[in-house]
């Protein structure tokens, strides 16, 4: 080999393997390097000179193996819900996230509004409860300024305080180790510590959106749009194709009260707003613009970095059009306060489960015996071309729902990888069904379901399919107890002693009926009243038994006005939005209450809450023998009456 080629090849190997850097100084003879960084000569393997110890040691090869019951990959709202549900129900759980913050599309890195069933065709919201609502209620109390970085830390606090849950940030699951059809371990790389982790587990849940770990495991998946014929979908294209809904980059502007000029960066891409479809609206400068998006007609993951660069350019092009076209003079005092650099993705891999949820399942409101949650965002299919097709509508709101539809558990576990589940946009769905179910509130309900199912798998030593076939009622009861609403499923927990009570009554009744708290439906929905409401505050609510019972837990579901949204809005509410959104803690929520039990004819206080911030209120106390409970409802966050939707009582 000629010397020139030898040195070229050696240098190339050194750079590729990061063994040593390129020479910073060298002598040349006929253009050939004679000396390659003499200072980096390595004696044996002693590469690292530790000045703190005075020793020369090998460069660390950081590899660790950890073992958990449940491994959750991806910490968007779906993954958070899955991990918290798993941990709370007793499984040793790890939550692995490839970003430095939790929340996925809802985080400060991307800032997509955490929508759910925000507005049905009736004009009412049907807000999701359970873990996702707990997060949003805490945010309303602790983050009234609606700061996204503060929201990140509220989410982080909410997750890391779970005692059974370990959180790994800046960590990507890049491969899977298999034993037949079962995942044995996820191979992960943690960027910040330069450590390779082997994470072993009994059950794996991929909530990462793109689903790399699940794909590496060999799970079946598809991308693109199904043709009409496959699932008899009205809004599908005539023939299948590869298009996937695009990713968006957002911005936030701020009024500085004085003229703020704007010069675009060199990578700007001109936006021809004069020829854009009228639905590409620019009606505020505080929060925009979801239609700055790019998709793909083939492999959307392969082009994500190219799309990211282009999206940043297009976003600045839109802002340049606003600031410098002369068509928006009222933008003069506005400047960019924040610009996203990480696109929020809508669609890529969709894994195949025992059931693929389709358009007709949603529009026909199909009932599933294995239902675990619901959705209700409209069929909102984004324009395949995104901002490259500006003359077309940015999204096709094909159909709105008058009431919510069911989501089945059989769409949340893999058809061919036996211990793999998934939740979020990578679930078993058609492209058209995804146009609705991709909304984060719906994804959160999927996540809570698979996290809860994982604990059943661990406890019983079974796989997800067996949960569906033999233990679905147990899963549904666990979810409803934890405040997940499942359409057309009535709670009937045989361990709930409230159902054996001989009398139930309140101090006063304005609407509903005291016995509604044991009817198994924990919200008002579809015009049906399922609550008891007092005439005023304070109020009391009492439950009696003819013979003494053993009691150690009382669980109450109170009112948070589920027909109004509490997600953060990045702009002031218009008059019509005020009808369906609030920007404070819901005034209906109970703030202060206590619980008494009657023991040998004497009332004894066993619990109190003086700053409650949850709809599901739990009292745990030492077991007593009692003939009655009395809930003293002292104060709300502003409402003049109290509503209760459910009261449960347990021996242990």
mmCIF file of N, CA and C in Angstrom, residues 270-280 282 291 321 327 387-393:
data_model
loop_
_atom_site.group_PDB
_atom_site.id
_atom_site.type_symbol
_atom_site.label_atom_id
_atom_site.label_comp_id
_atom_site.label_asym_id
_atom_site.label_seq_id
_atom_site.Cartn_x
_atom_site.Cartn_y
_atom_site.Cartn_z
ATOM 1 N N UNK A 270 -39.275 30.918 1.414
ATOM 2 C CA UNK A 270 -40.334 31.897 1.165
ATOM 3 C C UNK A 270 -41.711 31.248 1.254
ATOM 4 N N UNK A 271 -42.624 31.949 1.916
ATOM 5 C CA UNK A 271 -44.010 31.499 2.020
ATOM 6 C C UNK A 271 -44.883 32.379 1.137
ATOM 7 N N UNK A 272 -45.545 31.769 0.182
ATOM 8 C CA UNK A 272 -46.396 32.495 -0.770
ATOM 9 C C UNK A 272 -47.807 32.598 -0.206
ATOM 10 N N UNK A 273 -47.945 33.408 0.834
ATOM 11 C CA UNK A 273 -49.223 33.523 1.511
ATOM 12 C C UNK A 273 -50.336 34.071 0.647
ATOM 13 N N UNK A 274 -49.995 34.849 -0.376
ATOM 14 C CA UNK A 274 -51.027 35.435 -1.236
ATOM 15 C C UNK A 274 -51.789 34.369 -2.012
ATOM 16 N N UNK A 275 -51.155 33.225 -2.237
ATOM 17 C CA UNK A 275 -51.792 32.154 -3.005
ATOM 18 C C UNK A 275 -52.138 30.941 -2.153
ATOM 19 N N UNK A 276 -52.139 31.113 -0.833
ATOM 20 C CA UNK A 276 -52.427 29.999 0.068
ATOM 21 C C UNK A 276 -53.929 29.843 0.265
ATOM 22 N N UNK A 277 -54.337 28.627 0.564
ATOM 23 C CA UNK A 277 -55.735 28.353 0.869
ATOM 24 C C UNK A 277 -56.193 29.216 2.044
ATOM 25 N N UNK A 278 -57.441 29.673 2.003
ATOM 26 C CA UNK A 278 -57.931 30.604 3.020
ATOM 27 C C UNK A 278 -57.976 29.974 4.415
ATOM 28 N N UNK A 279 -57.929 28.641 4.488
ATOM 29 C CA UNK A 279 -57.943 27.993 5.798
ATOM 30 C C UNK A 279 -56.560 27.979 6.458
ATOM 31 N N UNK A 280 -55.542 28.397 5.744
ATOM 32 C CA UNK A 280 -54.228 28.579 6.367
ATOM 33 C C UNK A 280 -54.235 29.957 7.031
ATOM 34 N N UNK A 282 -53.899 33.133 9.492
ATOM 35 C CA UNK A 282 -52.967 33.861 10.356
ATOM 36 C C UNK A 282 -53.814 34.880 11.109
ATOM 37 N N UNK A 291 -50.136 24.322 10.640
ATOM 38 C CA UNK A 291 -50.119 23.885 9.248
ATOM 39 C C UNK A 291 -48.743 24.060 8.584
ATOM 40 N N UNK A 321 -43.320 36.654 6.103
ATOM 41 C CA UNK A 321 -44.520 37.111 5.387
ATOM 42 C C UNK A 321 -45.375 37.994 6.292
ATOM 43 N N UNK A 327 -48.910 43.215 4.854
ATOM 44 C CA UNK A 327 -50.318 42.817 4.937
ATOM 45 C C UNK A 327 -50.803 42.676 6.377
ATOM 46 N N UNK A 387 -47.150 21.882 3.829
ATOM 47 C CA UNK A 387 -46.932 23.247 3.361
ATOM 48 C C UNK A 387 -46.443 23.286 1.917
ATOM 49 N N UNK A 388 -46.102 22.144 1.338
ATOM 50 C CA UNK A 388 -45.739 22.104 -0.079
ATOM 51 C C UNK A 388 -46.967 22.201 -0.979
ATOM 52 N N UNK A 389 -48.139 22.060 -0.389
ATOM 53 C CA UNK A 389 -49.386 22.090 -1.153
ATOM 54 C C UNK A 389 -50.288 23.175 -0.567
ATOM 55 N N UNK A 390 -49.810 24.426 -0.638
ATOM 56 C CA UNK A 390 -50.468 25.502 0.094
ATOM 57 C C UNK A 390 -51.826 25.887 -0.476
ATOM 58 N N UNK A 391 -52.111 25.519 -1.717
ATOM 59 C CA UNK A 391 -53.413 25.871 -2.290
ATOM 60 C C UNK A 391 -54.526 24.944 -1.803
ATOM 61 N N UNK A 392 -54.119 23.820 -1.197
ATOM 62 C CA UNK A 392 -55.090 22.868 -0.675
ATOM 63 C C UNK A 392 -55.351 23.175 0.798
ATOM 64 N N UNK A 393 -56.503 22.711 1.303
ATOM 65 C CA UNK A 393 -56.804 22.866 2.719
ATOM 66 C C UNK A 393 -55.710 22.201 3.551
#
